[in-house]
Amino acid sequence: MLVSLLNAAGHASSSLGYIRDSPETVWALASLSLFIDTFIYMLTVSMLPEILQDTMGASESANGVVTAMFGVGAVLGCFVSGILSDRIRERRGLQMISSLIYSVSGIVFYFSRHYYQILLFRLIDGIASGVACTLLYASIGDVYPANLLAFKVAIVYFCNNIAYTIGPICGQRLFDLAGVKGPAALVIALGLLKLVALFVFSNDSLAIRSVVRSHAYVSAADDSTFSKSHESVASMSIPTLIMQPPVIISTLSIVTSIGIQCMLEGLVPLHLVDKLNHDQDNGITFVILGLVFTLMVPIVGKVTDSLIEWRGEAMRYYAMMFGAVATVCSVLLMALANSYAVMMVGYAFFAVADLCMFIPAQSAYGDFVNGANTDSMARGYSISVFAWALGAISLPPIGTALYSRRCSGCGGWGSGINPGFGWGFGIPFASSATNQFGANNNFAHFNDDTLYINNKDATTANSNIGFNSV
């Protein structure tokens, strides 16, 4: 009996060891990490304006300041973690620290009674998000070669889409049931869940990397990616990385992709009303868009990997080029459409084109660092995270300003920073979907971190916002 128990314990230990050293585990935990990151942000989005305006008496412009605090924390977290992780050669430990930071943010939210406490909550949440997003992508880049990276990144975004969609619904339900303490307790629990999952199920991706180099994951075509010595030949600083052509191209692609996506989130509702007289949408436009994004993410990732395996790394950049051209065509189709159906065809086409720019670009950082054999994976992905923020911040105000000038008095929406750096993917107007499915009987319209509740017209409310964009 004792021998049987010992054998069973040994088998369980052996199985757990295999799981901890598996690249698939790194991939799965990265997907879980981004799901938790996005879910935490979206969980708390729906009730913040109600807390700020109705409970704390803050002005509506305070919503934009709260969004700005998240952005400040995220940029701080991504650059600090990127530099530190590469310098000390540690991924898992810093990700575990980010998990604790999530829980700390939840504790601050749980006891929030004043406006400055909400600002502190969002700042801490942003720091955790910046650390988590930088290192989860760096971990995937550590253990997968070029011909597999795009699909792995795409599946991570698939999990992000799910969190983006269900987060506001769950958050509003919990808030209705238990007030602030309900969502806050769940934020604390999710941070601890991620901490336990990382501690139990995975070793550091840099330790797994040394095993992967000689593993069957590396195809003959890509053997050079992981065939070099364990020690990297050099470490590139962030300024040096930014000046590398593959990094420049990928960064511009991400800024463009995310920026246009966020810009359209604000302009499409206005266009529906102003040109197509379609004012009874009730969120269905963005539900359709979210479904297209969710369905096409893994397909675009798989096709990108197949093209790279077939014709080499240059295909990644041809895919970005195709995405850029297709994006222009899709936006023109949307602008010239004279019916809702034609416009939605253009919007769906845009979703696919946007992914064709974004997915290859996001996987390019890891491939470049692997190919250059430099100890700068986390630094590379910190640039990627910053590119997301830059796109979400910079292009939407330009688009809304141009639209407002063309259509004086139409109003316009900016676009704040969306959770977990999954900006725009999933259902962009998540609270419109929340309202569509009956989670909240009040009129709710979500534009990143700005939610207008209690039967306020979104366009009118926007005119009172001091921060339309971070």
XYZ file of C-alpha atoms in Angstrom:
470
model
C 0.000 0.000 0.000
C 2.811 2.367 0.966
C 4.725 1.480 -2.194
C 1.663 2.248 -4.303
C 1.244 5.619 -2.631
C 4.905 6.452 -3.170
C 4.676 5.431 -6.821
C 1.577 7.542 -7.270
C 3.289 10.508 -5.599
C 6.323 10.046 -7.829
C 4.145 9.881 -10.930
C 2.272 13.024 -9.886
C 5.564 14.804 -9.222
C 6.891 13.725 -12.622
C 3.717 14.922 -14.351
C 3.836 18.277 -12.554
C 7.496 18.643 -13.511
C 6.604 18.091 -17.168
C 3.828 20.673 -16.919
C 6.108 23.219 -15.248
C 8.761 22.847 -17.953
C 6.375 22.897 -20.903
C 6.156 25.854 -23.336
C 2.418 25.171 -23.562
C 2.152 25.999 -19.862
C 3.872 29.349 -20.452
C 1.409 29.994 -23.273
C -1.604 28.975 -21.181
C -0.540 31.125 -18.230
C 0.105 34.074 -20.550
C -3.452 33.695 -21.865
C -4.789 33.479 -18.313
C -2.722 36.505 -17.334
C -4.118 38.726 -20.094
C -7.634 37.458 -19.409
C -7.286 38.435 -15.744
C -5.713 41.782 -16.620
C -8.476 42.749 -19.045
C -11.226 41.298 -16.874
C -10.092 43.299 -13.834
C -10.138 46.537 -15.800
C -13.493 45.866 -17.447
C -14.951 44.533 -14.188
C -14.512 47.949 -12.600
C -15.262 50.141 -15.631
C -19.035 50.046 -15.444
C -19.448 51.336 -11.894
C -16.676 53.935 -11.684
C -18.674 56.863 -13.166
C -21.547 56.086 -10.820
C -19.144 56.053 -7.881
C -17.372 59.218 -8.976
C -20.392 61.324 -9.940
C -23.219 59.994 -7.758
C -21.344 58.973 -4.599
C -18.301 61.242 -4.515
C -19.748 64.217 -6.361
C -16.814 64.444 -8.777
C -17.194 66.183 -12.127
C -17.515 64.113 -15.283
C -14.031 65.220 -16.367
C -12.754 63.142 -13.442
C -13.406 60.028 -15.543
C -10.720 61.094 -17.976
C -8.262 61.795 -15.173
C -8.854 58.298 -13.808
C -8.084 56.892 -17.245
C -4.933 58.994 -17.416
C -3.759 57.560 -14.104
C -4.106 54.045 -15.474
C -2.039 55.049 -18.503
C 0.675 56.609 -16.346
C 0.905 53.465 -14.237
C 0.951 51.196 -17.284
C 3.797 53.049 -19.014
C 5.765 53.123 -15.764
C 5.190 49.409 -15.190
C 6.084 48.318 -18.715
C 9.409 50.142 -18.937
C 10.584 49.349 -15.411
C 9.690 45.663 -15.702
C 11.176 45.402 -19.195
C 14.546 46.787 -18.151
C 14.636 44.966 -14.813
C 13.530 41.592 -16.177
C 16.233 41.496 -18.841
C 18.881 42.712 -16.421
C 18.210 40.127 -13.684
C 17.031 37.445 -16.152
C 13.761 36.811 -14.359
C 10.202 36.648 -15.716
C 8.144 34.505 -13.360
C 9.092 36.278 -10.133
C 8.180 39.692 -11.526
C 4.888 38.334 -12.859
C 4.114 37.021 -9.381
C 4.841 40.482 -8.004
C 2.409 41.944 -10.558
C -0.213 39.497 -9.262
C 0.264 40.853 -5.744
C 0.004 44.396 -7.104
C -3.408 43.509 -8.584
C -4.538 42.347 -5.157
C -3.173 45.512 -3.551
C -5.163 47.581 -6.045
C -8.255 45.579 -5.110
C -7.686 46.312 -1.428
C -7.394 50.036 -2.180
C -10.609 49.857 -4.219
C -12.366 47.930 -1.450
C -11.785 50.755 1.046
C -12.180 53.660 -1.403
C -14.295 56.470 -0.032
C -12.656 59.455 -1.727
C -11.679 60.521 -5.232
C -7.928 60.343 -4.576
C -8.345 56.704 -3.526
C -9.939 55.882 -6.887
C -6.994 57.592 -8.602
C -4.587 55.522 -6.498
C -6.484 52.341 -7.352
C -6.244 53.021 -11.078
C -2.553 53.973 -10.843
C -1.696 50.728 -9.027
C -3.849 48.711 -11.437
C -2.024 50.363 -14.343
C 1.386 49.458 -12.906
C 0.291 45.822 -12.509
C -1.066 45.800 -16.056
C 2.125 47.269 -17.532
C 4.278 44.669 -15.785
C 1.985 41.764 -16.624
C 1.517 42.587 -20.309
C 5.209 43.186 -20.938
C 6.309 39.944 -19.311
C 3.572 37.660 -20.593
C 4.580 38.464 -24.182
C 8.266 38.241 -23.323
C 7.642 34.775 -21.877
C 5.980 33.575 -25.070
C 8.835 35.025 -27.115
C 11.307 33.178 -24.896
C 9.967 29.711 -25.693
C 8.560 29.815 -29.245
C 10.304 30.294 -32.618
C 9.257 32.606 -35.442
C 6.969 30.173 -37.246
C 4.803 29.666 -34.125
C 4.741 33.079 -32.456
C 1.863 34.707 -34.344
C -0.651 31.967 -33.550
C 0.357 31.929 -29.872
C -0.074 35.693 -29.651
C -3.429 35.435 -31.443
C -4.812 32.932 -28.933
C -3.736 35.193 -26.079
C -5.858 37.909 -27.725
C -8.733 35.491 -28.052
C -8.754 35.199 -24.252
C -8.511 38.977 -24.019
C -11.617 39.307 -26.201
C -13.628 37.077 -23.904
C -12.632 39.101 -20.849
C -13.382 42.337 -22.698
C -16.893 41.144 -23.411
C -17.965 39.629 -20.094
C -16.077 41.928 -17.703
C -18.571 44.836 -17.662
C -21.530 42.465 -17.315
C -19.994 40.698 -14.313
C -18.861 43.973 -12.777
C -22.285 45.585 -13.000
C -23.963 42.510 -11.525
C -21.555 42.413 -8.587
C -21.915 46.151 -8.016
C -25.694 45.873 -7.967
C -25.477 43.026 -5.455
C -22.743 44.166 -3.096
C -21.656 47.669 -4.050
C -17.954 48.416 -4.440
C -16.928 45.572 -2.157
C -18.178 42.897 -4.569
C -15.976 43.791 -7.559
C -13.084 44.750 -5.265
C -13.112 41.344 -3.570
C -13.051 39.637 -6.954
C -10.063 41.775 -8.036
C -8.195 40.646 -4.902
C -9.116 37.009 -5.559
C -8.058 37.115 -9.223
C -4.666 38.553 -8.293
C -4.139 35.724 -5.808
C -5.360 33.143 -8.341
C -2.750 34.271 -10.848
C -0.075 34.213 -8.152
C -0.899 30.611 -7.197
C -1.100 29.484 -10.833
C 2.348 30.912 -11.598
C 3.865 29.445 -8.430
C 2.452 25.936 -8.857
C 2.339 25.287 -12.585
C 5.278 27.017 -14.263
C 9.000 27.541 -14.086
C 10.603 30.700 -15.387
C 10.365 30.952 -19.175
C 14.088 31.682 -19.425
C 14.821 28.340 -17.739
C 12.398 26.567 -20.088
C 14.012 28.325 -23.047
C 17.265 26.378 -22.700
C 15.325 23.113 -23.042
C 13.205 24.351 -25.918
C 16.230 25.143 -28.080
C 16.855 21.469 -28.668
C 13.183 20.467 -28.621
C 10.946 19.454 -31.485
C 9.151 22.807 -31.364
C 11.970 24.176 -33.493
C 11.504 23.187 -37.108
C 14.424 22.666 -39.456
C 13.619 25.951 -41.193
C 13.804 27.886 -37.952
C 16.561 25.951 -36.199
C 18.804 29.008 -36.302
C 16.370 30.872 -34.069
C 17.118 28.763 -31.033
C 20.367 27.057 -31.968
C 22.737 29.535 -30.420
C 24.349 29.380 -27.009
C 22.343 29.986 -23.866
C 24.231 33.197 -23.158
C 23.191 36.097 -25.357
C 25.963 37.904 -27.179
C 24.808 41.395 -26.158
C 22.082 43.359 -24.445
C 20.363 46.173 -26.323
C 19.048 49.238 -24.555
C 15.555 50.473 -25.324
C 16.823 53.380 -27.502
C 19.016 50.958 -29.460
C 16.120 48.542 -29.919
C 13.825 51.298 -31.154
C 16.320 52.130 -33.912
C 16.288 48.591 -35.344
C 14.263 48.409 -38.609
C 12.080 45.408 -37.569
C 11.219 47.157 -34.283
C 10.518 50.492 -36.004
C 8.208 48.857 -38.551
C 6.374 46.787 -35.930
C 5.974 49.755 -33.584
C 4.537 51.955 -36.353
C 2.201 49.123 -37.339
C 0.890 48.764 -33.775
C 0.463 52.518 -33.306
C -1.464 52.709 -36.583
C -3.555 49.608 -35.942
C -4.586 50.500 -32.400
C -4.966 54.197 -33.162
C -7.335 53.691 -36.103
C -9.317 51.082 -34.183
C -9.813 53.410 -31.212
C -10.587 56.329 -33.511
C -13.320 54.388 -35.297
C -14.845 53.394 -31.958
C -15.733 57.038 -31.484
C -16.556 57.981 -35.063
C -18.732 55.040 -36.144
C -21.664 55.880 -33.810
C -21.608 59.473 -35.059
C -21.438 58.348 -38.688
C -24.365 55.976 -38.188
C -26.549 58.823 -36.985
C -25.281 61.660 -39.186
C -25.129 59.936 -42.568
C -27.188 56.742 -42.301
C -29.848 57.934 -39.820
C -29.256 54.723 -37.869
C -29.962 55.805 -34.284
C -31.471 52.569 -32.908
C -28.294 50.499 -32.915
C -28.291 49.655 -29.188
C -24.777 48.245 -29.384
C -25.398 45.608 -32.059
C -22.788 47.160 -34.409
C -20.048 46.525 -31.892
C -21.370 43.130 -30.944
C -20.976 42.155 -34.620
C -17.511 43.711 -34.755
C -16.499 41.883 -31.595
C -17.597 38.560 -33.038
C -15.544 39.182 -36.187
C -12.470 40.031 -34.134
C -12.915 36.987 -31.911
C -13.411 34.552 -34.789
C -10.636 35.947 -36.980
C -7.863 36.353 -34.392
C -6.734 32.687 -34.386
C -7.164 32.418 -38.155
C -4.952 35.443 -38.846
C -2.367 34.124 -36.408
C -2.286 30.675 -38.006
C -2.108 32.039 -41.552
C 0.749 34.360 -40.564
C 2.743 31.473 -39.095
C 2.094 29.347 -42.183
C 3.289 32.115 -44.513
C 6.459 32.581 -42.468
C 7.173 28.860 -42.488
C 6.521 28.751 -46.244
C 8.444 31.807 -47.438
C 10.453 33.061 -44.480
C 10.389 36.018 -42.115
C 9.814 38.571 -44.880
C 6.200 37.371 -45.091
C 5.525 38.917 -41.710
C 6.141 42.356 -43.180
C 4.171 41.611 -46.342
C 1.271 40.694 -44.066
C 1.566 44.065 -42.319
C 1.682 45.798 -45.702
C -1.433 43.962 -46.835
C -3.154 44.927 -43.588
C -2.274 48.603 -44.096
C -3.594 48.696 -47.675
C -6.711 46.719 -46.716
C -7.337 49.090 -43.800
C -7.370 52.087 -46.138
C -9.774 50.298 -48.499
C -12.090 49.245 -45.678
C -12.261 52.744 -44.191
C -13.036 54.194 -47.623
C -15.810 51.631 -48.049
C -17.270 52.598 -44.672
C -17.099 56.315 -45.515
C -18.742 55.890 -48.938
C -21.393 53.378 -47.832
C -24.961 54.524 -48.353
C -26.552 51.760 -46.283
C -25.973 50.161 -42.895
C -25.347 46.741 -44.439
C -22.582 48.024 -46.727
C -20.993 49.951 -43.882
C -20.952 46.825 -41.705
C -19.292 44.865 -44.512
C -16.598 47.540 -44.538
C -16.297 47.450 -40.732
C -15.959 43.662 -40.706
C -13.333 43.912 -43.459
C -11.551 46.509 -41.327
C -11.440 44.097 -38.380
C -9.610 41.504 -40.489
C -7.266 44.118 -41.994
C -6.494 45.531 -38.559
C -5.536 42.090 -37.274
C -3.293 41.573 -40.308
C -1.282 44.595 -39.173
C -1.393 43.920 -35.473
C -0.762 40.183 -34.998
C 2.386 39.963 -37.200
C 3.745 43.153 -35.612
C 3.180 41.922 -32.081
C 4.996 38.657 -32.736
C 7.853 40.409 -34.583
C 9.461 41.716 -31.385
C 10.082 38.238 -30.041
C 11.354 36.972 -33.361
C 13.785 39.869 -33.746
C 15.235 39.423 -30.253
C 15.604 35.660 -30.778
C 17.240 36.140 -34.154
C 19.624 38.807 -32.849
C 20.483 36.567 -29.880
C 20.279 39.565 -27.572
C 19.155 39.561 -23.969
C 16.421 42.144 -24.550
C 13.105 40.289 -24.904
C 11.294 42.147 -22.109
C 12.662 45.498 -23.280
C 11.327 44.748 -26.748
C 7.845 44.032 -25.471
C 7.889 47.092 -23.234
C 8.215 49.083 -26.482
C 5.263 47.124 -27.850
C 3.107 47.977 -24.832
C 4.077 51.641 -25.099
C 3.155 51.572 -28.804
C -0.350 50.409 -27.862
C -0.696 53.305 -25.446
C 0.623 55.801 -27.981
C -1.838 54.635 -30.627
C -4.803 54.816 -28.263
C -3.802 58.257 -27.056
C -2.723 60.027 -30.230
C -4.984 59.196 -33.187
C -8.524 59.367 -31.714
C -8.368 63.089 -30.849
C -7.137 63.848 -34.378
C -9.965 61.835 -35.921
C -12.682 63.375 -33.772
C -11.326 66.888 -34.397
C -11.380 66.364 -38.160
C -14.866 64.839 -37.996
C -16.174 67.694 -35.859
C -14.730 70.237 -38.294
C -16.378 68.458 -41.222
C -19.650 68.107 -39.346
C -19.927 71.126 -37.075
C -22.036 70.452 -34.031
C -21.996 66.685 -34.427
C -19.842 66.268 -31.358
C -17.185 63.639 -31.036
C -15.723 61.108 -28.713
C -12.147 60.647 -27.769
C -10.821 57.273 -26.816
C -9.207 56.494 -23.521
C -6.941 53.622 -22.660
C -8.593 50.273 -22.619
C -7.780 47.476 -20.203
C -4.868 45.128 -20.365
C -3.545 46.807 -23.447
C -6.012 44.869 -25.543
C -7.294 48.152 -26.906
C -10.220 47.867 -29.212
C -10.245 44.101 -29.546
C -13.281 42.129 -28.475
C -16.371 44.317 -28.186
C -15.095 47.911 -28.089
C -18.310 49.355 -26.679
C -18.575 46.666 -24.059
C -21.190 48.378 -21.955
C -23.417 48.767 -24.987
C -23.298 44.987 -25.182
C -23.962 44.895 -21.446
C -27.056 46.991 -21.952
C -28.051 44.886 -24.967
C -28.086 41.744 -22.839
C -30.101 43.336 -20.047
C -27.398 43.691 -17.395
C -28.366 47.298 -16.769
C -31.715 48.870 -17.522
C -30.266 52.373 -17.713
C -28.814 53.738 -20.892
C -25.159 52.764 -20.867
C -22.621 53.659 -23.465
C -18.956 52.827 -23.053
C -16.084 54.574 -24.754
C -13.001 53.023 -23.154
C -13.027 54.389 -19.585
C -15.940 56.824 -19.999
C -19.370 55.392 -19.196
C -22.500 57.472 -19.116
C -25.305 56.090 -17.014
C -28.726 57.146 -15.744
C -30.357 57.926 -19.085
C -27.775 60.472 -20.250
C -27.331 60.972 -23.951
C -23.744 59.975 -24.738
C -23.089 62.754 -27.219
C -24.380 65.457 -24.888
C -22.421 64.046 -21.983
C -19.280 64.005 -24.093
C -19.428 67.728 -24.628
C -18.933 68.132 -20.887
C -15.865 65.927 -20.723
C -12.590 67.663 -20.125
C -10.532 64.590 -20.996
C -11.886 62.923 -24.121
C -8.581 61.165 -24.479
C -5.675 60.423 -22.224
